[in-house]
PDB file of C-alpha atoms in Angstrom:
ATOM      1  CA  ALA A   1      65.586 -25.034 157.854  1.00  0.00           C
ATOM      2  CA  ALA A   2      66.930 -27.744 155.635  1.00  0.00           C
ATOM      3  CA  PHE A   3      66.593 -31.456 156.315  1.00  0.00           C
ATOM      4  CA  ASP A   4      68.404 -34.326 154.697  1.00  0.00           C
ATOM      5  CA  GLU A   5      67.220 -37.811 153.789  1.00  0.00           C
ATOM      6  CA  HIS A   6      68.000 -39.101 157.297  1.00  0.00           C
ATOM      7  CA  CYS A   7      65.334 -36.962 159.018  1.00  0.00           C
ATOM      8  CA  SER A   8      61.991 -38.539 159.786  1.00  0.00           C
ATOM      9  CA  ASN A   9      58.649 -36.846 159.246  1.00  0.00           C
ATOM     10  CA  ASP A  10      58.345 -36.788 163.035  1.00  0.00           C
ATOM     11  CA  ASP A  11      61.631 -34.813 163.263  1.00  0.00           C
ATOM     12  CA  ILE A  12      60.329 -32.324 160.726  1.00  0.00           C
ATOM     13  CA  TYR A  13      56.983 -32.001 162.522  1.00  0.00           C
ATOM     14  CA  LYS A  14      58.617 -31.418 165.912  1.00  0.00           C
ATOM     15  CA  ASN A  15      61.148 -28.906 164.561  1.00  0.00           C
ATOM     16  CA  ILE A  16      59.020 -27.014 162.042  1.00  0.00           C
ATOM     17  CA  ALA A  17      55.272 -27.637 162.228  1.00  0.00           C
ATOM     18  CA  GLU A  18      54.708 -28.030 165.972  1.00  0.00           C
ATOM     19  CA  PRO A  19      56.261 -24.641 166.907  1.00  0.00           C
ATOM     20  CA  LEU A  20      54.214 -22.988 164.127  1.00  0.00           C
ATOM     21  CA  VAL A  21      51.020 -24.683 165.323  1.00  0.00           C
ATOM     22  CA  ASN A  22      51.596 -23.450 168.866  1.00  0.00           C
ATOM     23  CA  LEU A  23      52.471 -19.938 167.706  1.00  0.00           C
ATOM     24  CA  THR A  24      49.471 -19.809 165.399  1.00  0.00           C
ATOM     25  CA  VAL A  25      47.024 -20.917 168.082  1.00  0.00           C
ATOM     26  CA  LYS A  26      48.483 -18.750 170.864  1.00  0.00           C
ATOM     27  CA  GLU A  27      49.279 -15.612 168.852  1.00  0.00           C
ATOM     28  CA  GLY A  28      46.736 -15.832 166.028  1.00  0.00           C
ATOM     29  CA  ILE A  29      49.342 -15.495 163.305  1.00  0.00           C
ATOM     30  CA  VAL A  30      49.165 -17.166 159.912  1.00  0.00           C
ATOM     31  CA  ALA A  31      51.806 -19.810 159.297  1.00  0.00           C
ATOM     32  CA  THR A  32      52.901 -21.418 156.067  1.00  0.00           C
ATOM     33  CA  ILE A  33      55.183 -24.364 155.453  1.00  0.00           C
ATOM     34  CA  LEU A  34      56.687 -24.250 151.992  1.00  0.00           C
ATOM     35  CA  LEU A  35      58.457 -27.289 150.600  1.00  0.00           C
ATOM     36  CA  TYR A  36      60.773 -26.616 147.719  1.00  0.00           C
ATOM     37  CA  GLY A  37      62.977 -28.977 145.825  1.00  0.00           C
ATOM     38  CA  GLN A  38      63.671 -31.017 142.741  1.00  0.00           C
ATOM     39  CA  THR A  39      60.949 -33.226 141.308  1.00  0.00           C
ATOM     40  CA  GLY A  40      60.987 -36.618 142.991  1.00  0.00           C
ATOM     41  CA  CYS A  41      62.906 -35.535 146.104  1.00  0.00           C
ATOM     42  CA  GLY A  42      60.087 -36.305 148.557  1.00  0.00           C
ATOM     43  CA  LYS A  43      58.190 -33.029 149.084  1.00  0.00           C
ATOM     44  CA  SER A  44      54.732 -34.605 148.794  1.00  0.00           C
ATOM     45  CA  TYR A  45      55.762 -37.587 150.924  1.00  0.00           C
ATOM     46  CA  THR A  46      57.103 -35.301 153.648  1.00  0.00           C
ATOM     47  CA  MET A  47      54.091 -32.996 153.639  1.00  0.00           C
ATOM     48  CA  SER A  48      51.611 -35.865 153.793  1.00  0.00           C
ATOM     49  CA  GLY A  49      53.620 -37.275 156.678  1.00  0.00           C
ATOM     50  CA  ILE A  50      53.140 -34.194 158.823  1.00  0.00           C
ATOM     51  CA  GLU A  51      49.558 -33.258 157.841  1.00  0.00           C
ATOM     52  CA  GLU A  52      47.808 -35.650 160.235  1.00  0.00           C
ATOM     53  CA  ARG A  53      50.104 -34.660 163.117  1.00  0.00           C
ATOM     54  CA  THR A  54      49.503 -30.984 162.351  1.00  0.00           C
ATOM     55  CA  ALA A  55      45.712 -31.347 162.109  1.00  0.00           C
ATOM     56  CA  LYS A  56      45.606 -33.086 165.494  1.00  0.00           C
ATOM     57  CA  GLY A  57      48.122 -30.630 166.948  1.00  0.00           C
ATOM     58  CA  ILE A  58      46.025 -27.604 165.983  1.00  0.00           C
ATOM     59  CA  PHE A  59      42.946 -28.863 167.776  1.00  0.00           C
ATOM     60  CA  GLN A  60      44.931 -30.131 170.787  1.00  0.00           C
ATOM     61  CA  ALA A  61      46.562 -26.703 171.151  1.00  0.00           C
ATOM     62  CA  ILE A  62      43.144 -25.016 170.901  1.00  0.00           C
ATOM     63  CA  ALA A  63      41.698 -27.328 173.572  1.00  0.00           C
ATOM     64  CA  SER A  64      44.668 -26.592 175.815  1.00  0.00           C
ATOM     65  CA  LEU A  65      44.316 -22.850 175.269  1.00  0.00           C
ATOM     66  CA  ARG A  66      40.565 -22.959 175.981  1.00  0.00           C
ATOM     67  CA  SER A  67      41.159 -25.009 179.126  1.00  0.00           C
ATOM     68  CA  SER A  68      43.766 -22.530 180.310  1.00  0.00           C
ATOM     69  CA  SER A  69      41.507 -19.615 179.394  1.00  0.00           C
ATOM     70  CA  ASN A  70      38.564 -21.151 181.274  1.00  0.00           C
ATOM     71  CA  ASP A  71      40.751 -21.577 184.355  1.00  0.00           C
ATOM     72  CA  ASN A  72      41.669 -17.885 184.144  1.00  0.00           C
ATOM     73  CA  ASP A  73      38.034 -16.876 183.492  1.00  0.00           C
ATOM     74  CA  ASP A  74      37.067 -18.270 186.877  1.00  0.00           C
ATOM     75  CA  ASN A  75      39.552 -15.916 188.490  1.00  0.00           C
ATOM     76  CA  ASP A  76      38.725 -12.602 186.846  1.00  0.00           C
ATOM     77  CA  GLY A  77      35.106 -12.943 185.706  1.00  0.00           C
ATOM     78  CA  THR A  78      35.860 -12.553 181.998  1.00  0.00           C
ATOM     79  CA  THR A  79      34.990 -15.093 179.328  1.00  0.00           C
ATOM     80  CA  ALA A  80      36.893 -16.279 176.284  1.00  0.00           C
ATOM     81  CA  SER A  81      35.831 -14.939 172.893  1.00  0.00           C
ATOM     82  CA  ASP A  82      33.701 -17.226 170.738  1.00  0.00           C
ATOM     83  CA  ASP A  83      36.291 -16.680 167.972  1.00  0.00           C
ATOM     84  CA  ALA A  84      39.136 -17.927 170.173  1.00  0.00           C
ATOM     85  CA  GLY A  85      40.417 -21.075 168.554  1.00  0.00           C
ATOM     86  CA  LYS A  86      38.456 -20.653 165.316  1.00  0.00           C
ATOM     87  CA  VAL A  87      40.192 -22.521 162.494  1.00  0.00           C
ATOM     88  CA  THR A  88      39.861 -21.096 158.987  1.00  0.00           C
ATOM     89  CA  MET A  89      41.425 -22.647 155.907  1.00  0.00           C
ATOM     90  CA  GLN A  90      42.481 -21.432 152.490  1.00  0.00           C
ATOM     91  CA  PHE A  91      44.266 -23.798 150.113  1.00  0.00           C
ATOM     92  CA  VAL A  92      45.902 -22.581 146.926  1.00  0.00           C
ATOM     93  CA  GLU A  93      48.431 -23.777 144.390  1.00  0.00           C
ATOM     94  CA  LEU A  94      51.102 -21.431 143.087  1.00  0.00           C
ATOM     95  CA  CYS A  95      51.504 -22.175 139.389  1.00  0.00           C
ATOM     96  CA  GLY A  96      54.598 -21.481 137.318  1.00  0.00           C
ATOM     97  CA  ASN A  97      52.825 -18.935 135.141  1.00  0.00           C
ATOM     98  CA  LYS A  98      52.194 -16.571 138.108  1.00  0.00           C
ATOM     99  CA  GLU A  99      48.673 -17.949 138.444  1.00  0.00           C
ATOM    100  CA  ILE A 100      47.208 -18.840 141.841  1.00  0.00           C
ATOM    101  CA  LYS A 101      44.655 -21.647 141.757  1.00  0.00           C
ATOM    102  CA  ASP A 102      42.004 -21.989 144.485  1.00  0.00           C
ATOM    103  CA  LEU A 103      42.004 -25.667 145.508  1.00  0.00           C
ATOM    104  CA  LEU A 104      38.922 -25.484 147.736  1.00  0.00           C
ATOM    105  CA  THR A 105      36.504 -24.946 144.889  1.00  0.00           C
ATOM    106  CA  ALA A 106      36.060 -27.063 141.793  1.00  0.00           C
ATOM    107  CA  LYS A 107      35.632 -24.293 139.225  1.00  0.00           C
ATOM    108  CA  SER A 108      36.314 -20.808 140.478  1.00  0.00           C
ATOM    109  CA  LYS A 109      35.732 -17.981 138.027  1.00  0.00           C
ATOM    110  CA  GLU A 110      37.482 -15.521 140.365  1.00  0.00           C
ATOM    111  CA  VAL A 111      41.158 -14.770 139.831  1.00  0.00           C
ATOM    112  CA  VAL A 112      43.024 -15.296 143.105  1.00  0.00           C
ATOM    113  CA  LYS A 113      45.573 -12.591 143.853  1.00  0.00           C
ATOM    114  CA  LEU A 114      48.216 -12.307 146.538  1.00  0.00           C
ATOM    115  CA  LEU A 115      48.168  -8.769 147.950  1.00  0.00           C
ATOM    116  CA  GLU A 116      49.794  -6.967 150.844  1.00  0.00           C
ATOM    117  CA  ASP A 117      47.478  -4.920 153.065  1.00  0.00           C
ATOM    118  CA  GLU A 118      48.206  -1.623 154.840  1.00  0.00           C
ATOM    119  CA  ALA A 119      49.675  -3.467 157.831  1.00  0.00           C
ATOM    120  CA  GLY A 120      52.121  -5.374 155.623  1.00  0.00           C
ATOM    121  CA  VAL A 121      50.206  -8.658 155.914  1.00  0.00           C
ATOM    122  CA  CYS A 122      49.886 -10.773 152.767  1.00  0.00           C
ATOM    123  CA  ARG A 123      46.307 -11.727 151.923  1.00  0.00           C
ATOM    124  CA  LEU A 124      44.742 -13.975 149.306  1.00  0.00           C
ATOM    125  CA  LEU A 125      42.047 -12.012 147.479  1.00  0.00           C
ATOM    126  CA  ASN A 126      39.161 -14.096 146.090  1.00  0.00           C
ATOM    127  CA  ALA A 127      40.402 -17.378 147.592  1.00  0.00           C
ATOM    128  CA  THR A 128      37.749 -19.553 149.198  1.00  0.00           C
ATOM    129  CA  SER A 129      37.926 -19.501 152.999  1.00  0.00           C
ATOM    130  CA  ILE A 130      36.182 -22.183 155.063  1.00  0.00           C
ATOM    131  CA  ASP A 131      35.744 -22.818 158.771  1.00  0.00           C
ATOM    132  CA  ILE A 132      37.244 -26.107 159.953  1.00  0.00           C
ATOM    133  CA  THR A 133      35.600 -27.973 162.819  1.00  0.00           C
ATOM    134  CA  SER A 134      37.891 -30.934 163.565  1.00  0.00           C
ATOM    135  CA  PRO A 135      41.149 -32.630 162.571  1.00  0.00           C
ATOM    136  CA  GLU A 136      39.150 -35.027 160.394  1.00  0.00           C
ATOM    137  CA  HIS A 137      37.372 -32.147 158.634  1.00  0.00           C
ATOM    138  CA  LEU A 138      40.725 -30.470 157.957  1.00  0.00           C
ATOM    139  CA  LEU A 139      42.205 -33.677 156.506  1.00  0.00           C
ATOM    140  CA  GLN A 140      39.076 -34.184 154.356  1.00  0.00           C
ATOM    141  CA  LYS A 141      39.377 -30.662 152.897  1.00  0.00           C
ATOM    142  CA  LEU A 142      43.109 -31.157 152.296  1.00  0.00           C
ATOM    143  CA  ALA A 143      42.368 -34.373 150.399  1.00  0.00           C
ATOM    144  CA  GLU A 144      39.703 -32.633 148.305  1.00  0.00           C
ATOM    145  CA  GLY A 145      42.075 -29.767 147.531  1.00  0.00           C
ATOM    146  CA  LYS A 146      44.936 -32.094 146.625  1.00  0.00           C
ATOM    147  CA  SER A 147      42.683 -33.828 144.119  1.00  0.00           C
ATOM    148  CA  ARG A 148      42.413 -30.484 142.289  1.00  0.00           C
ATOM    149  CA  ARG A 149      46.161 -29.891 142.060  1.00  0.00           C
ATOM    150  CA  ALA A 150      47.680 -29.674 138.630  1.00  0.00           C
ATOM    151  CA  THR A 151      49.869 -32.711 138.035  1.00  0.00           C
ATOM    152  CA  GLU A 152      52.143 -33.389 135.138  1.00  0.00           C
ATOM    153  CA  ALA A 153      54.498 -36.229 134.482  1.00  0.00           C
ATOM    154  CA  THR A 154      58.177 -35.344 134.216  1.00  0.00           C
ATOM    155  CA  ASP A 155      61.266 -37.300 133.236  1.00  0.00           C
ATOM    156  CA  LYS A 156      62.070 -37.753 136.951  1.00  0.00           C
ATOM    157  CA  ASN A 157      58.602 -38.596 138.254  1.00  0.00           C
ATOM    158  CA  GLY A 158      55.703 -40.077 136.283  1.00  0.00           C
ATOM    159  CA  VAL A 159      53.109 -38.761 138.764  1.00  0.00           C
ATOM    160  CA  SER A 160      54.622 -35.382 139.647  1.00  0.00           C
TER     161      SER A 160
END
């Protein structure tokens, strides 16, 4: 989808991130939001605007799913898996020279590669993967990862 300058971060969250959060939690799929555009057009501003909503939304959706699952468990005698609702994070930066940088570790010696497995699912080989325990923990790890991003001033944006 494409959004213009009149859309709020809330509009973008409700139309893009919220459906992905719900699908990810309910179906266990991996979702990615990719922002692409000219330097200085607001990609970082937009992404930071939906991060907090998304972090909270993930854990709210998990709580809702667990509550629903527990209600069903009472009826059929089964119990929810301990892995149900487990949140795992990888955070990488795609660099212009076909390099993938792991943003969850300060100095990784491993080369991160993007590979497709036998089932056709793309996987990050050698990227750090961490378990996330709360919205606050997720936001903390995002902030740490962002601090490791490569930044370079351009003619359009002095802090790009």
